[in-house]
């Protein structure tokens, strides 16, 4: 597609519920990134994929967060047993190059609200 | 996680005025980036800086990579209403090129 597509745009989850957020990167982009943006803050790095390999997951806040990119294209960020502090906008970005910020293109994000 | 310090936090200016904002860090970065984020959208890259002391322009925007490599500045000249939004700096450490560390943001509002 022309840009990075994220779905759903909005998600309301009850505390304790599992959620799955989807990212469709730009076709052919090798690198894929997930960021978490709390209200009034800048985005914070969660994890990075190069093709299907998850090379950096140092930003995942707990073992309730899990990301995958099994075929090196679409990625899913899964949050288990959601908590109120998980409420944030989750941004996905992709890049045509390996392991750099060059050509980073962000999606519009998924706004998760945990009630 | 770490967030870079941006100032001012917010600013109201009149159309046609020049704007200055800055970003500081306690650690050194080898690349500085400036992004703009509109409501409901992801950040969009404005300017990238790769060398200490570098001064780069993109239309009415000018950004500088601080000599100490711990700070960066963004100037917007002759502001227009579409400049409204949140401006973020982001740094990239040597050896962690996949990861951006963002600032806390400067919210810019332009009045006619």
mmCIF file with all atom_site columns, C-alpha atoms in Angstrom:
data_model
loop_
_atom_site.group_PDB
_atom_site.id
_atom_site.type_symbol
_atom_site.label_atom_id
_atom_site.label_alt_id
_atom_site.label_comp_id
_atom_site.label_asym_id
_atom_site.label_entity_id
_atom_site.label_seq_id
_atom_site.pdbx_PDB_ins_code
_atom_site.Cartn_x
_atom_site.Cartn_y
_atom_site.Cartn_z
_atom_site.occupancy
_atom_site.B_iso_or_equiv
_atom_site.pdbx_formal_charge
_atom_site.auth_seq_id
_atom_site.auth_comp_id
_atom_site.auth_asym_id
_atom_site.auth_atom_id
_atom_site.pdbx_PDB_model_num
ATOM 1   C CA . UNK A 1 1   ? 0.000   0.000   0.000  1.00 0.00 ? 1   UNK A CA 1
ATOM 2   C CA . UNK A 1 2   ? 0.886   3.654   -0.154 1.00 0.00 ? 2   UNK A CA 1
ATOM 3   C CA . UNK A 1 3   ? 1.489   3.987   3.562  1.00 0.00 ? 3   UNK A CA 1
ATOM 4   C CA . UNK A 1 4   ? 1.688   2.084   6.822  1.00 0.00 ? 4   UNK A CA 1
ATOM 5   C CA . UNK A 1 5   ? -1.774  0.850   7.737  1.00 0.00 ? 5   UNK A CA 1
ATOM 6   C CA . UNK A 1 6   ? -2.794  0.068   11.309 1.00 0.00 ? 6   UNK A CA 1
ATOM 7   C CA . UNK A 1 7   ? -5.980  -1.527  12.551 1.00 0.00 ? 7   UNK A CA 1
ATOM 8   C CA . UNK A 1 8   ? -8.134  -1.045  14.418 1.00 0.00 ? 8   UNK A CA 1
ATOM 9   C CA . UNK A 1 9   ? -7.845  2.749   14.729 1.00 0.00 ? 9   UNK A CA 1
ATOM 10  C CA . UNK A 1 10  ? -9.525  2.644   18.128 1.00 0.00 ? 10  UNK A CA 1
ATOM 11  C CA . UNK A 1 11  ? -9.861  -0.189  20.607 1.00 0.00 ? 11  UNK A CA 1
ATOM 12  C CA . UNK A 1 12  ? -11.599 -0.183  23.979 1.00 0.00 ? 12  UNK A CA 1
ATOM 13  C CA . UNK A 1 13  ? -10.746 -3.160  26.166 1.00 0.00 ? 13  UNK A CA 1
ATOM 14  C CA . UNK A 1 14  ? -11.923 -4.155  29.593 1.00 0.00 ? 14  UNK A CA 1
ATOM 15  C CA . UNK A 1 15  ? -9.140  -4.633  32.104 1.00 0.00 ? 15  UNK A CA 1
ATOM 16  C CA . UNK A 1 16  ? -7.884  -8.194  31.880 1.00 0.00 ? 16  UNK A CA 1
ATOM 17  C CA . UNK A 1 17  ? -8.891  -8.652  28.254 1.00 0.00 ? 17  UNK A CA 1
ATOM 18  C CA . UNK A 1 18  ? -6.371  -9.668  25.570 1.00 0.00 ? 18  UNK A CA 1
ATOM 19  C CA . UNK A 1 19  ? -5.959  -7.422  22.518 1.00 0.00 ? 19  UNK A CA 1
ATOM 20  C CA . UNK A 1 20  ? -4.233  -7.757  19.139 1.00 0.00 ? 20  UNK A CA 1
ATOM 21  C CA . UNK A 1 21  ? -3.122  -4.765  17.115 1.00 0.00 ? 21  UNK A CA 1
ATOM 22  C CA . UNK A 1 22  ? -2.250  -5.122  13.454 1.00 0.00 ? 22  UNK A CA 1
ATOM 23  C CA . UNK A 1 23  ? 0.307   -3.331  11.315 1.00 0.00 ? 23  UNK A CA 1
ATOM 24  C CA . UNK A 1 24  ? 0.544   -3.532  7.515  1.00 0.00 ? 24  UNK A CA 1
ATOM 25  C CA . UNK A 1 25  ? 3.903   -1.981  6.547  1.00 0.00 ? 25  UNK A CA 1
ATOM 26  C CA . UNK A 1 26  ? 4.732   -0.419  3.211  1.00 0.00 ? 26  UNK A CA 1
ATOM 27  C CA . UNK A 1 27  ? 5.212   -3.224  0.695  1.00 0.00 ? 27  UNK A CA 1
ATOM 28  C CA . UNK A 1 28  ? 8.825   -4.344  0.506  1.00 0.00 ? 28  UNK A CA 1
ATOM 29  C CA . UNK A 1 29  ? 9.938   -2.585  3.674  1.00 0.00 ? 29  UNK A CA 1
ATOM 30  C CA . UNK A 1 30  ? 12.442  -4.723  5.518  1.00 0.00 ? 30  UNK A CA 1
ATOM 31  C CA . UNK A 1 31  ? 12.336  -3.079  8.925  1.00 0.00 ? 31  UNK A CA 1
ATOM 32  C CA . UNK A 1 32  ? 9.285   -2.731  11.162 1.00 0.00 ? 32  UNK A CA 1
ATOM 33  C CA . UNK A 1 33  ? 9.060   -0.959  14.485 1.00 0.00 ? 33  UNK A CA 1
ATOM 34  C CA . UNK A 1 34  ? 6.473   -0.625  17.252 1.00 0.00 ? 34  UNK A CA 1
ATOM 35  C CA . UNK A 1 35  ? 6.270   2.409   19.533 1.00 0.00 ? 35  UNK A CA 1
ATOM 36  C CA . UNK A 1 36  ? 3.988   3.260   22.457 1.00 0.00 ? 36  UNK A CA 1
ATOM 37  C CA . UNK A 1 37  ? 2.841   6.864   22.901 1.00 0.00 ? 37  UNK A CA 1
ATOM 38  C CA . UNK A 1 38  ? 1.176   7.766   26.177 1.00 0.00 ? 38  UNK A CA 1
ATOM 39  C CA . UNK A 1 39  ? -1.034  10.842  26.304 1.00 0.00 ? 39  UNK A CA 1
ATOM 40  C CA . UNK A 1 40  ? 1.039   14.020  26.181 1.00 0.00 ? 40  UNK A CA 1
ATOM 41  C CA . UNK A 1 41  ? 4.315   12.159  25.687 1.00 0.00 ? 41  UNK A CA 1
ATOM 42  C CA . UNK A 1 42  ? 6.633   11.320  22.859 1.00 0.00 ? 42  UNK A CA 1
ATOM 43  C CA . UNK A 1 43  ? 6.649   7.824   21.356 1.00 0.00 ? 43  UNK A CA 1
ATOM 44  C CA . UNK A 1 44  ? 8.686   5.194   23.192 1.00 0.00 ? 44  UNK A CA 1
ATOM 45  C CA . UNK A 1 45  ? 10.365  2.296   21.430 1.00 0.00 ? 45  UNK A CA 1
ATOM 46  C CA . UNK A 1 46  ? 8.906   -1.161  22.006 1.00 0.00 ? 46  UNK A CA 1
ATOM 47  C CA . UNK A 1 47  ? 10.405  -3.562  19.488 1.00 0.00 ? 47  UNK A CA 1
ATOM 48  C CA . UNK A 1 48  ? 12.080  -3.916  16.082 1.00 0.00 ? 48  UNK A CA 1
ATOM 49  C CA . UNK A 1 49  ? 11.869  -6.540  13.324 1.00 0.00 ? 49  UNK A CA 1
ATOM 50  C CA . UNK A 1 50  ? 14.150  -7.074  10.377 1.00 0.00 ? 50  UNK A CA 1
ATOM 51  C CA . UNK A 1 51  ? 12.083  -9.214  8.038  1.00 0.00 ? 51  UNK A CA 1
ATOM 52  C CA . UNK A 1 52  ? 10.648  -11.931 10.302 1.00 0.00 ? 52  UNK A CA 1
ATOM 53  C CA . UNK A 1 53  ? 13.407  -11.740 12.899 1.00 0.00 ? 53  UNK A CA 1
ATOM 54  C CA . UNK A 1 54  ? 12.725  -9.796  16.081 1.00 0.00 ? 54  UNK A CA 1
ATOM 55  C CA . UNK A 1 55  ? 16.128  -8.211  16.652 1.00 0.00 ? 55  UNK A CA 1
ATOM 56  C CA . UNK A 1 56  ? 15.323  -5.919  19.541 1.00 0.00 ? 56  UNK A CA 1
ATOM 57  C CA . UNK A 1 57  ? 12.521  -6.258  22.070 1.00 0.00 ? 57  UNK A CA 1
ATOM 58  C CA . UNK A 1 58  ? 14.171  -4.287  24.835 1.00 0.00 ? 58  UNK A CA 1
ATOM 59  C CA . UNK A 1 59  ? 11.336  -1.757  25.027 1.00 0.00 ? 59  UNK A CA 1
ATOM 60  C CA . UNK A 1 60  ? 8.514   -4.193  25.719 1.00 0.00 ? 60  UNK A CA 1
ATOM 61  C CA . UNK A 1 61  ? 7.312   -3.156  29.192 1.00 0.00 ? 61  UNK A CA 1
ATOM 62  C CA . UNK A 1 62  ? 6.384   -6.608  30.471 1.00 0.00 ? 62  UNK A CA 1
ATOM 63  C CA . UNK A 1 63  ? 5.934   -10.218 29.437 1.00 0.00 ? 63  UNK A CA 1
ATOM 64  C CA . UNK A 1 64  ? 2.287   -9.400  28.754 1.00 0.00 ? 64  UNK A CA 1
ATOM 65  C CA . UNK A 1 65  ? 3.460   -7.739  25.535 1.00 0.00 ? 65  UNK A CA 1
ATOM 66  C CA . UNK A 1 66  ? 4.290   -9.914  22.566 1.00 0.00 ? 66  UNK A CA 1
ATOM 67  C CA . UNK A 1 67  ? 4.969   -9.027  18.940 1.00 0.00 ? 67  UNK A CA 1
ATOM 68  C CA . UNK A 1 68  ? 5.344   -11.173 15.869 1.00 0.00 ? 68  UNK A CA 1
ATOM 69  C CA . UNK A 1 69  ? 5.975   -10.832 12.155 1.00 0.00 ? 69  UNK A CA 1
ATOM 70  C CA . UNK A 1 70  ? 5.892   -14.428 10.951 1.00 0.00 ? 70  UNK A CA 1
ATOM 71  C CA . UNK A 1 71  ? 6.224   -13.869 7.197  1.00 0.00 ? 71  UNK A CA 1
ATOM 72  C CA . UNK A 1 72  ? 8.247   -10.688 7.284  1.00 0.00 ? 72  UNK A CA 1
ATOM 73  C CA . UNK A 1 73  ? 5.343   -8.493  6.291  1.00 0.00 ? 73  UNK A CA 1
ATOM 74  C CA . UNK A 1 74  ? 2.300   -7.926  8.519  1.00 0.00 ? 74  UNK A CA 1
ATOM 75  C CA . UNK A 1 75  ? 3.013   -7.620  12.224 1.00 0.00 ? 75  UNK A CA 1
ATOM 76  C CA . UNK A 1 76  ? 0.803   -8.093  15.247 1.00 0.00 ? 76  UNK A CA 1
ATOM 77  C CA . UNK A 1 77  ? 1.335   -6.619  18.688 1.00 0.00 ? 77  UNK A CA 1
ATOM 78  C CA . UNK A 1 78  ? -0.495  -8.610  21.328 1.00 0.00 ? 78  UNK A CA 1
ATOM 79  C CA . UNK A 1 79  ? -1.150  -7.447  24.852 1.00 0.00 ? 79  UNK A CA 1
ATOM 80  C CA . UNK A 1 80  ? -2.403  -10.014 27.336 1.00 0.00 ? 80  UNK A CA 1
ATOM 81  C CA . UNK A 1 81  ? -4.422  -9.237  30.452 1.00 0.00 ? 81  UNK A CA 1
ATOM 82  C CA . UNK A 1 82  ? -4.574  -5.534  29.659 1.00 0.00 ? 82  UNK A CA 1
ATOM 83  C CA . UNK A 1 83  ? -4.092  -3.029  32.473 1.00 0.00 ? 83  UNK A CA 1
ATOM 84  C CA . UNK A 1 84  ? -5.106  0.622   32.649 1.00 0.00 ? 84  UNK A CA 1
ATOM 85  C CA . UNK A 1 85  ? -1.490  1.720   32.260 1.00 0.00 ? 85  UNK A CA 1
ATOM 86  C CA . UNK A 1 86  ? -1.496  0.063   28.822 1.00 0.00 ? 86  UNK A CA 1
ATOM 87  C CA . UNK A 1 87  ? -3.822  2.815   27.564 1.00 0.00 ? 87  UNK A CA 1
ATOM 88  C CA . UNK A 1 88  ? -1.867  4.629   24.847 1.00 0.00 ? 88  UNK A CA 1
ATOM 89  C CA . UNK A 1 89  ? -1.498  5.068   21.118 1.00 0.00 ? 89  UNK A CA 1
ATOM 90  C CA . UNK A 1 90  ? 0.485   2.236   19.570 1.00 0.00 ? 90  UNK A CA 1
ATOM 91  C CA . UNK A 1 91  ? 2.419   3.367   16.512 1.00 0.00 ? 91  UNK A CA 1
ATOM 92  C CA . UNK A 1 92  ? 3.923   1.143   13.868 1.00 0.00 ? 92  UNK A CA 1
ATOM 93  C CA . UNK A 1 93  ? 6.642   2.314   11.485 1.00 0.00 ? 93  UNK A CA 1
ATOM 94  C CA . UNK A 1 94  ? 8.428   0.666   8.589  1.00 0.00 ? 94  UNK A CA 1
ATOM 95  C CA . UNK A 1 95  ? 11.622  1.382   6.712  1.00 0.00 ? 95  UNK A CA 1
ATOM 96  C CA . UNK A 1 96  ? 13.055  0.065   3.449  1.00 0.00 ? 96  UNK A CA 1
ATOM 97  C CA . UNK A 1 97  ? 16.521  -0.305  4.925  1.00 0.00 ? 97  UNK A CA 1
ATOM 98  C CA . UNK A 1 98  ? 17.912  -2.638  7.506  1.00 0.00 ? 98  UNK A CA 1
ATOM 99  C CA . UNK A 1 99  ? 18.277  -1.428  11.039 1.00 0.00 ? 99  UNK A CA 1
ATOM 100 C CA . UNK A 1 100 ? 18.230  2.305   10.472 1.00 0.00 ? 100 UNK A CA 1
ATOM 101 C CA . UNK A 1 101 ? 15.861  5.195   10.799 1.00 0.00 ? 101 UNK A CA 1
ATOM 102 C CA . UNK A 1 102 ? 16.230  6.092   7.120  1.00 0.00 ? 102 UNK A CA 1
ATOM 103 C CA . UNK A 1 103 ? 12.893  6.282   5.415  1.00 0.00 ? 103 UNK A CA 1
ATOM 104 C CA . UNK A 1 104 ? 10.967  5.611   8.621  1.00 0.00 ? 104 UNK A CA 1
ATOM 105 C CA . UNK A 1 105 ? 7.253   6.002   7.853  1.00 0.00 ? 105 UNK A CA 1
ATOM 106 C CA . UNK A 1 106 ? 4.809   5.911   10.735 1.00 0.00 ? 106 UNK A CA 1
ATOM 107 C CA . UNK A 1 107 ? 1.235   4.702   10.604 1.00 0.00 ? 107 UNK A CA 1
ATOM 108 C CA . UNK A 1 108 ? -1.604  6.676   12.181 1.00 0.00 ? 108 UNK A CA 1
ATOM 109 C CA . UNK A 1 109 ? -1.620  4.406   15.209 1.00 0.00 ? 109 UNK A CA 1
ATOM 110 C CA . UNK A 1 110 ? -4.129  2.421   17.226 1.00 0.00 ? 110 UNK A CA 1
ATOM 111 C CA . UNK A 1 111 ? -5.548  4.203   20.257 1.00 0.00 ? 111 UNK A CA 1
ATOM 112 C CA . UNK A 1 112 ? -6.062  1.651   23.021 1.00 0.00 ? 112 UNK A CA 1
ATOM 113 C CA . UNK A 1 113 ? -8.212  2.553   25.989 1.00 0.00 ? 113 UNK A CA 1
ATOM 114 C CA . UNK A 1 114 ? -8.400  0.088   28.877 1.00 0.00 ? 114 UNK A CA 1
ATOM 115 C CA . UNK A 1 115 ? -11.413 0.564   31.141 1.00 0.00 ? 115 UNK A CA 1
ATOM 116 C CA . UNK B 2 1   ? 11.956  4.898   29.355 1.00 0.00 ? 1   UNK B CA 1
ATOM 117 C CA . UNK B 2 2   ? 14.235  7.825   28.586 1.00 0.00 ? 2   UNK B CA 1
ATOM 118 C CA . UNK B 2 3   ? 12.692  10.885  26.983 1.00 0.00 ? 3   UNK B CA 1
ATOM 119 C CA . UNK B 2 4   ? 14.658  13.888  25.818 1.00 0.00 ? 4   UNK B CA 1
ATOM 120 C CA . UNK B 2 5   ? 13.826  17.284  27.303 1.00 0.00 ? 5   UNK B CA 1
ATOM 121 C CA . UNK B 2 6   ? 12.181  19.725  24.925 1.00 0.00 ? 6   UNK B CA 1
ATOM 122 C CA . UNK B 2 7   ? 11.410  23.362  25.554 1.00 0.00 ? 7   UNK B CA 1
ATOM 123 C CA . UNK B 2 8   ? 9.214   25.163  25.506 1.00 0.00 ? 8   UNK B CA 1
ATOM 124 C CA . UNK B 2 9   ? 6.493   22.648  26.308 1.00 0.00 ? 9   UNK B CA 1
ATOM 125 C CA . UNK B 2 10  ? 3.969   24.743  24.396 1.00 0.00 ? 10  UNK B CA 1
ATOM 126 C CA . UNK B 2 11  ? 3.832   28.076  22.652 1.00 0.00 ? 11  UNK B CA 1
ATOM 127 C CA . UNK B 2 12  ? 1.233   30.387  21.201 1.00 0.00 ? 12  UNK B CA 1
ATOM 128 C CA . UNK B 2 13  ? 2.466   32.635  18.439 1.00 0.00 ? 13  UNK B CA 1
ATOM 129 C CA . UNK B 2 14  ? 0.988   34.921  15.847 1.00 0.00 ? 14  UNK B CA 1
ATOM 130 C CA . UNK B 2 15  ? 1.068   34.114  12.160 1.00 0.00 ? 15  UNK B CA 1
ATOM 131 C CA . UNK B 2 16  ? 4.234   35.447  10.589 1.00 0.00 ? 16  UNK B CA 1
ATOM 132 C CA . UNK B 2 17  ? 6.366   35.156  13.722 1.00 0.00 ? 17  UNK B CA 1
ATOM 133 C CA . UNK B 2 18  ? 9.513   33.077  13.948 1.00 0.00 ? 18  UNK B CA 1
ATOM 134 C CA . UNK B 2 19  ? 9.615   30.097  16.318 1.00 0.00 ? 19  UNK B CA 1
ATOM 135 C CA . UNK B 2 20  ? 12.518  28.495  18.155 1.00 0.00 ? 20  UNK B CA 1
ATOM 136 C CA . UNK B 2 21  ? 12.539  25.296  20.141 1.00 0.00 ? 21  UNK B CA 1
ATOM 137 C CA . UNK B 2 22  ? 15.251  23.063  21.499 1.00 0.00 ? 22  UNK B CA 1
ATOM 138 C CA . UNK B 2 23  ? 15.955  19.593  22.724 1.00 0.00 ? 23  UNK B CA 1
ATOM 139 C CA . UNK B 2 24  ? 18.547  18.447  25.253 1.00 0.00 ? 24  UNK B CA 1
ATOM 140 C CA . UNK B 2 25  ? 19.855  15.097  26.343 1.00 0.00 ? 25  UNK B CA 1
ATOM 141 C CA . UNK B 2 26  ? 22.091  13.752  29.078 1.00 0.00 ? 26  UNK B CA 1
ATOM 142 C CA . UNK B 2 27  ? 23.715  11.411  26.585 1.00 0.00 ? 27  UNK B CA 1
ATOM 143 C CA . UNK B 2 28  ? 25.371  11.790  23.197 1.00 0.00 ? 28  UNK B CA 1
ATOM 144 C CA . UNK B 2 29  ? 23.558  11.018  19.968 1.00 0.00 ? 29  UNK B CA 1
ATOM 145 C CA . UNK B 2 30  ? 25.106  10.554  16.545 1.00 0.00 ? 30  UNK B CA 1
ATOM 146 C CA . UNK B 2 31  ? 21.926  11.528  14.701 1.00 0.00 ? 31  UNK B CA 1
ATOM 147 C CA . UNK B 2 32  ? 19.210  14.036  15.531 1.00 0.00 ? 32  UNK B CA 1
ATOM 148 C CA . UNK B 2 33  ? 15.795  14.053  13.870 1.00 0.00 ? 33  UNK B CA 1
ATOM 149 C CA . UNK B 2 34  ? 12.862  16.453  14.041 1.00 0.00 ? 34  UNK B CA 1
ATOM 150 C CA . UNK B 2 35  ? 9.291   15.249  13.535 1.00 0.00 ? 35  UNK B CA 1
ATOM 151 C CA . UNK B 2 36  ? 5.874   16.920  13.389 1.00 0.00 ? 36  UNK B CA 1
ATOM 152 C CA . UNK B 2 37  ? 2.755   15.139  14.578 1.00 0.00 ? 37  UNK B CA 1
ATOM 153 C CA . UNK B 2 38  ? -0.768  16.245  13.731 1.00 0.00 ? 38  UNK B CA 1
ATOM 154 C CA . UNK B 2 39  ? -3.744  15.066  15.831 1.00 0.00 ? 39  UNK B CA 1
ATOM 155 C CA . UNK B 2 40  ? -4.664  11.469  15.108 1.00 0.00 ? 40  UNK B CA 1
ATOM 156 C CA . UNK B 2 41  ? -1.648  10.908  12.890 1.00 0.00 ? 41  UNK B CA 1
ATOM 157 C CA . UNK B 2 42  ? 1.809   9.437   13.225 1.00 0.00 ? 42  UNK B CA 1
ATOM 158 C CA . UNK B 2 43  ? 4.938   11.616  13.330 1.00 0.00 ? 43  UNK B CA 1
ATOM 159 C CA . UNK B 2 44  ? 6.279   12.863  9.996  1.00 0.00 ? 44  UNK B CA 1
ATOM 160 C CA . UNK B 2 45  ? 10.008  13.505  9.522  1.00 0.00 ? 45  UNK B CA 1
ATOM 161 C CA . UNK B 2 46  ? 10.936  17.150  8.896  1.00 0.00 ? 46  UNK B CA 1
ATOM 162 C CA . UNK B 2 47  ? 14.728  17.284  9.108  1.00 0.00 ? 47  UNK B CA 1
ATOM 163 C CA . UNK B 2 48  ? 17.578  14.868  9.802  1.00 0.00 ? 48  UNK B CA 1
ATOM 164 C CA . UNK B 2 49  ? 21.016  15.886  11.143 1.00 0.00 ? 49  UNK B CA 1
ATOM 165 C CA . UNK B 2 50  ? 24.040  13.619  11.040 1.00 0.00 ? 50  UNK B CA 1
ATOM 166 C CA . UNK B 2 51  ? 27.066  15.652  12.091 1.00 0.00 ? 51  UNK B CA 1
ATOM 167 C CA . UNK B 2 52  ? 27.881  17.789  15.128 1.00 0.00 ? 52  UNK B CA 1
ATOM 168 C CA . UNK B 2 53  ? 27.554  21.458  14.237 1.00 0.00 ? 53  UNK B CA 1
ATOM 169 C CA . UNK B 2 54  ? 25.530  20.710  11.108 1.00 0.00 ? 54  UNK B CA 1
ATOM 170 C CA . UNK B 2 55  ? 22.934  23.285  10.097 1.00 0.00 ? 55  UNK B CA 1
ATOM 171 C CA . UNK B 2 56  ? 20.224  22.032  7.729  1.00 0.00 ? 56  UNK B CA 1
ATOM 172 C CA . UNK B 2 57  ? 17.222  23.755  6.187  1.00 0.00 ? 57  UNK B CA 1
ATOM 173 C CA . UNK B 2 58  ? 13.985  22.466  4.723  1.00 0.00 ? 58  UNK B CA 1
ATOM 174 C CA . UNK B 2 59  ? 11.948  25.372  3.398  1.00 0.00 ? 59  UNK B CA 1
ATOM 175 C CA . UNK B 2 60  ? 11.059  27.610  6.345  1.00 0.00 ? 60  UNK B CA 1
ATOM 176 C CA . UNK B 2 61  ? 12.548  25.115  8.802  1.00 0.00 ? 61  UNK B CA 1
ATOM 177 C CA . UNK B 2 62  ? 16.150  25.192  9.974  1.00 0.00 ? 62  UNK B CA 1
ATOM 178 C CA . UNK B 2 63  ? 17.656  22.764  12.448 1.00 0.00 ? 63  UNK B CA 1
ATOM 179 C CA . UNK B 2 64  ? 21.079  22.488  14.049 1.00 0.00 ? 64  UNK B CA 1
ATOM 180 C CA . UNK B 2 65  ? 22.990  19.585  15.565 1.00 0.00 ? 65  UNK B CA 1
ATOM 181 C CA . UNK B 2 66  ? 24.633  20.889  18.727 1.00 0.00 ? 66  UNK B CA 1
ATOM 182 C CA . UNK B 2 67  ? 28.415  20.831  19.019 1.00 0.00 ? 67  UNK B CA 1
ATOM 183 C CA . UNK B 2 68  ? 28.269  18.783  22.203 1.00 0.00 ? 68  UNK B CA 1
ATOM 184 C CA . UNK B 2 69  ? 26.050  16.222  20.410 1.00 0.00 ? 69  UNK B CA 1
ATOM 185 C CA . UNK B 2 70  ? 23.704  16.465  23.376 1.00 0.00 ? 70  UNK B CA 1
ATOM 186 C CA . UNK B 2 71  ? 21.327  19.035  21.968 1.00 0.00 ? 71  UNK B CA 1
ATOM 187 C CA . UNK B 2 72  ? 19.537  20.222  18.860 1.00 0.00 ? 72  UNK B CA 1
ATOM 188 C CA . UNK B 2 73  ? 17.530  23.262  17.827 1.00 0.00 ? 73  UNK B CA 1
ATOM 189 C CA . UNK B 2 74  ? 14.661  23.826  15.411 1.00 0.00 ? 74  UNK B CA 1
ATOM 190 C CA . UNK B 2 75  ? 13.620  27.182  14.014 1.00 0.00 ? 75  UNK B CA 1
ATOM 191 C CA . UNK B 2 76  ? 10.523  27.920  11.962 1.00 0.00 ? 76  UNK B CA 1
ATOM 192 C CA . UNK B 2 77  ? 10.453  31.216  10.131 1.00 0.00 ? 77  UNK B CA 1
ATOM 193 C CA . UNK B 2 78  ? 7.334   33.192  9.191  1.00 0.00 ? 78  UNK B CA 1
ATOM 194 C CA . UNK B 2 79  ? 4.911   30.747  10.789 1.00 0.00 ? 79  UNK B CA 1
ATOM 195 C CA . UNK B 2 80  ? 1.622   29.928  9.072  1.00 0.00 ? 80  UNK B CA 1
ATOM 196 C CA . UNK B 2 81  ? -1.544  28.294  10.459 1.00 0.00 ? 81  UNK B CA 1
ATOM 197 C CA . UNK B 2 82  ? -0.635  24.844  9.099  1.00 0.00 ? 82  UNK B CA 1
ATOM 198 C CA . UNK B 2 83  ? 2.470   24.845  11.310 1.00 0.00 ? 83  UNK B CA 1
ATOM 199 C CA . UNK B 2 84  ? 0.146   24.000  14.210 1.00 0.00 ? 84  UNK B CA 1
ATOM 200 C CA . UNK B 2 85  ? 0.984   20.640  15.743 1.00 0.00 ? 85  UNK B CA 1
ATOM 201 C CA . UNK B 2 86  ? 3.384   18.911  18.084 1.00 0.00 ? 86  UNK B CA 1
ATOM 202 C CA . UNK B 2 87  ? 7.074   18.920  17.248 1.00 0.00 ? 87  UNK B CA 1
ATOM 203 C CA . UNK B 2 88  ? 9.268   16.107  18.514 1.00 0.00 ? 88  UNK B CA 1
ATOM 204 C CA . UNK B 2 89  ? 13.008  15.739  18.477 1.00 0.00 ? 89  UNK B CA 1
ATOM 205 C CA . UNK B 2 90  ? 14.457  12.251  18.349 1.00 0.00 ? 90  UNK B CA 1
ATOM 206 C CA . UNK B 2 91  ? 17.974  10.988  18.835 1.00 0.00 ? 91  UNK B CA 1
ATOM 207 C CA . UNK B 2 92  ? 19.734  7.910   17.566 1.00 0.00 ? 92  UNK B CA 1
ATOM 208 C CA . UNK B 2 93  ? 22.617  6.355   19.493 1.00 0.00 ? 93  UNK B CA 1
ATOM 209 C CA . UNK B 2 94  ? 25.597  4.855   17.752 1.00 0.00 ? 94  UNK B CA 1
ATOM 210 C CA . UNK B 2 95  ? 25.085  1.117   17.577 1.00 0.00 ? 95  UNK B CA 1
ATOM 211 C CA . UNK B 2 96  ? 21.333  1.248   18.137 1.00 0.00 ? 96  UNK B CA 1
ATOM 212 C CA . UNK B 2 97  ? 20.322  2.659   14.787 1.00 0.00 ? 97  UNK B CA 1
ATOM 213 C CA . UNK B 2 98  ? 17.006  0.879   14.893 1.00 0.00 ? 98  UNK B CA 1
ATOM 214 C CA . UNK B 2 99  ? 15.787  2.725   17.963 1.00 0.00 ? 99  UNK B CA 1
ATOM 215 C CA . UNK B 2 100 ? 14.664  6.351   18.196 1.00 0.00 ? 100 UNK B CA 1
ATOM 216 C CA . UNK B 2 101 ? 14.587  8.140   21.556 1.00 0.00 ? 101 UNK B CA 1
ATOM 217 C CA . UNK B 2 102 ? 11.963  10.863  21.368 1.00 0.00 ? 102 UNK B CA 1
ATOM 218 C CA . UNK B 2 103 ? 11.614  14.128  23.233 1.00 0.00 ? 103 UNK B CA 1
ATOM 219 C CA . UNK B 2 104 ? 8.635   15.209  25.275 1.00 0.00 ? 104 UNK B CA 1
ATOM 220 C CA . UNK B 2 105 ? 7.309   17.435  22.487 1.00 0.00 ? 105 UNK B CA 1
ATOM 221 C CA . UNK B 2 106 ? 6.613   21.125  21.875 1.00 0.00 ? 106 UNK B CA 1
ATOM 222 C CA . UNK B 2 107 ? 3.003   22.013  21.101 1.00 0.00 ? 107 UNK B CA 1
ATOM 223 C CA . UNK B 2 108 ? 2.774   24.925  18.683 1.00 0.00 ? 108 UNK B CA 1
ATOM 224 C CA . UNK B 2 109 ? -0.381  26.955  18.248 1.00 0.00 ? 109 UNK B CA 1
ATOM 225 C CA . UNK B 2 110 ? -0.568  29.762  15.687 1.00 0.00 ? 110 UNK B CA 1
ATOM 226 C CA . UNK B 2 111 ? -3.092  32.548  15.965 1.00 0.00 ? 111 UNK B CA 1
ATOM 227 C CA . UNK B 2 112 ? -4.143  34.656  13.018 1.00 0.00 ? 112 UNK B CA 1
#
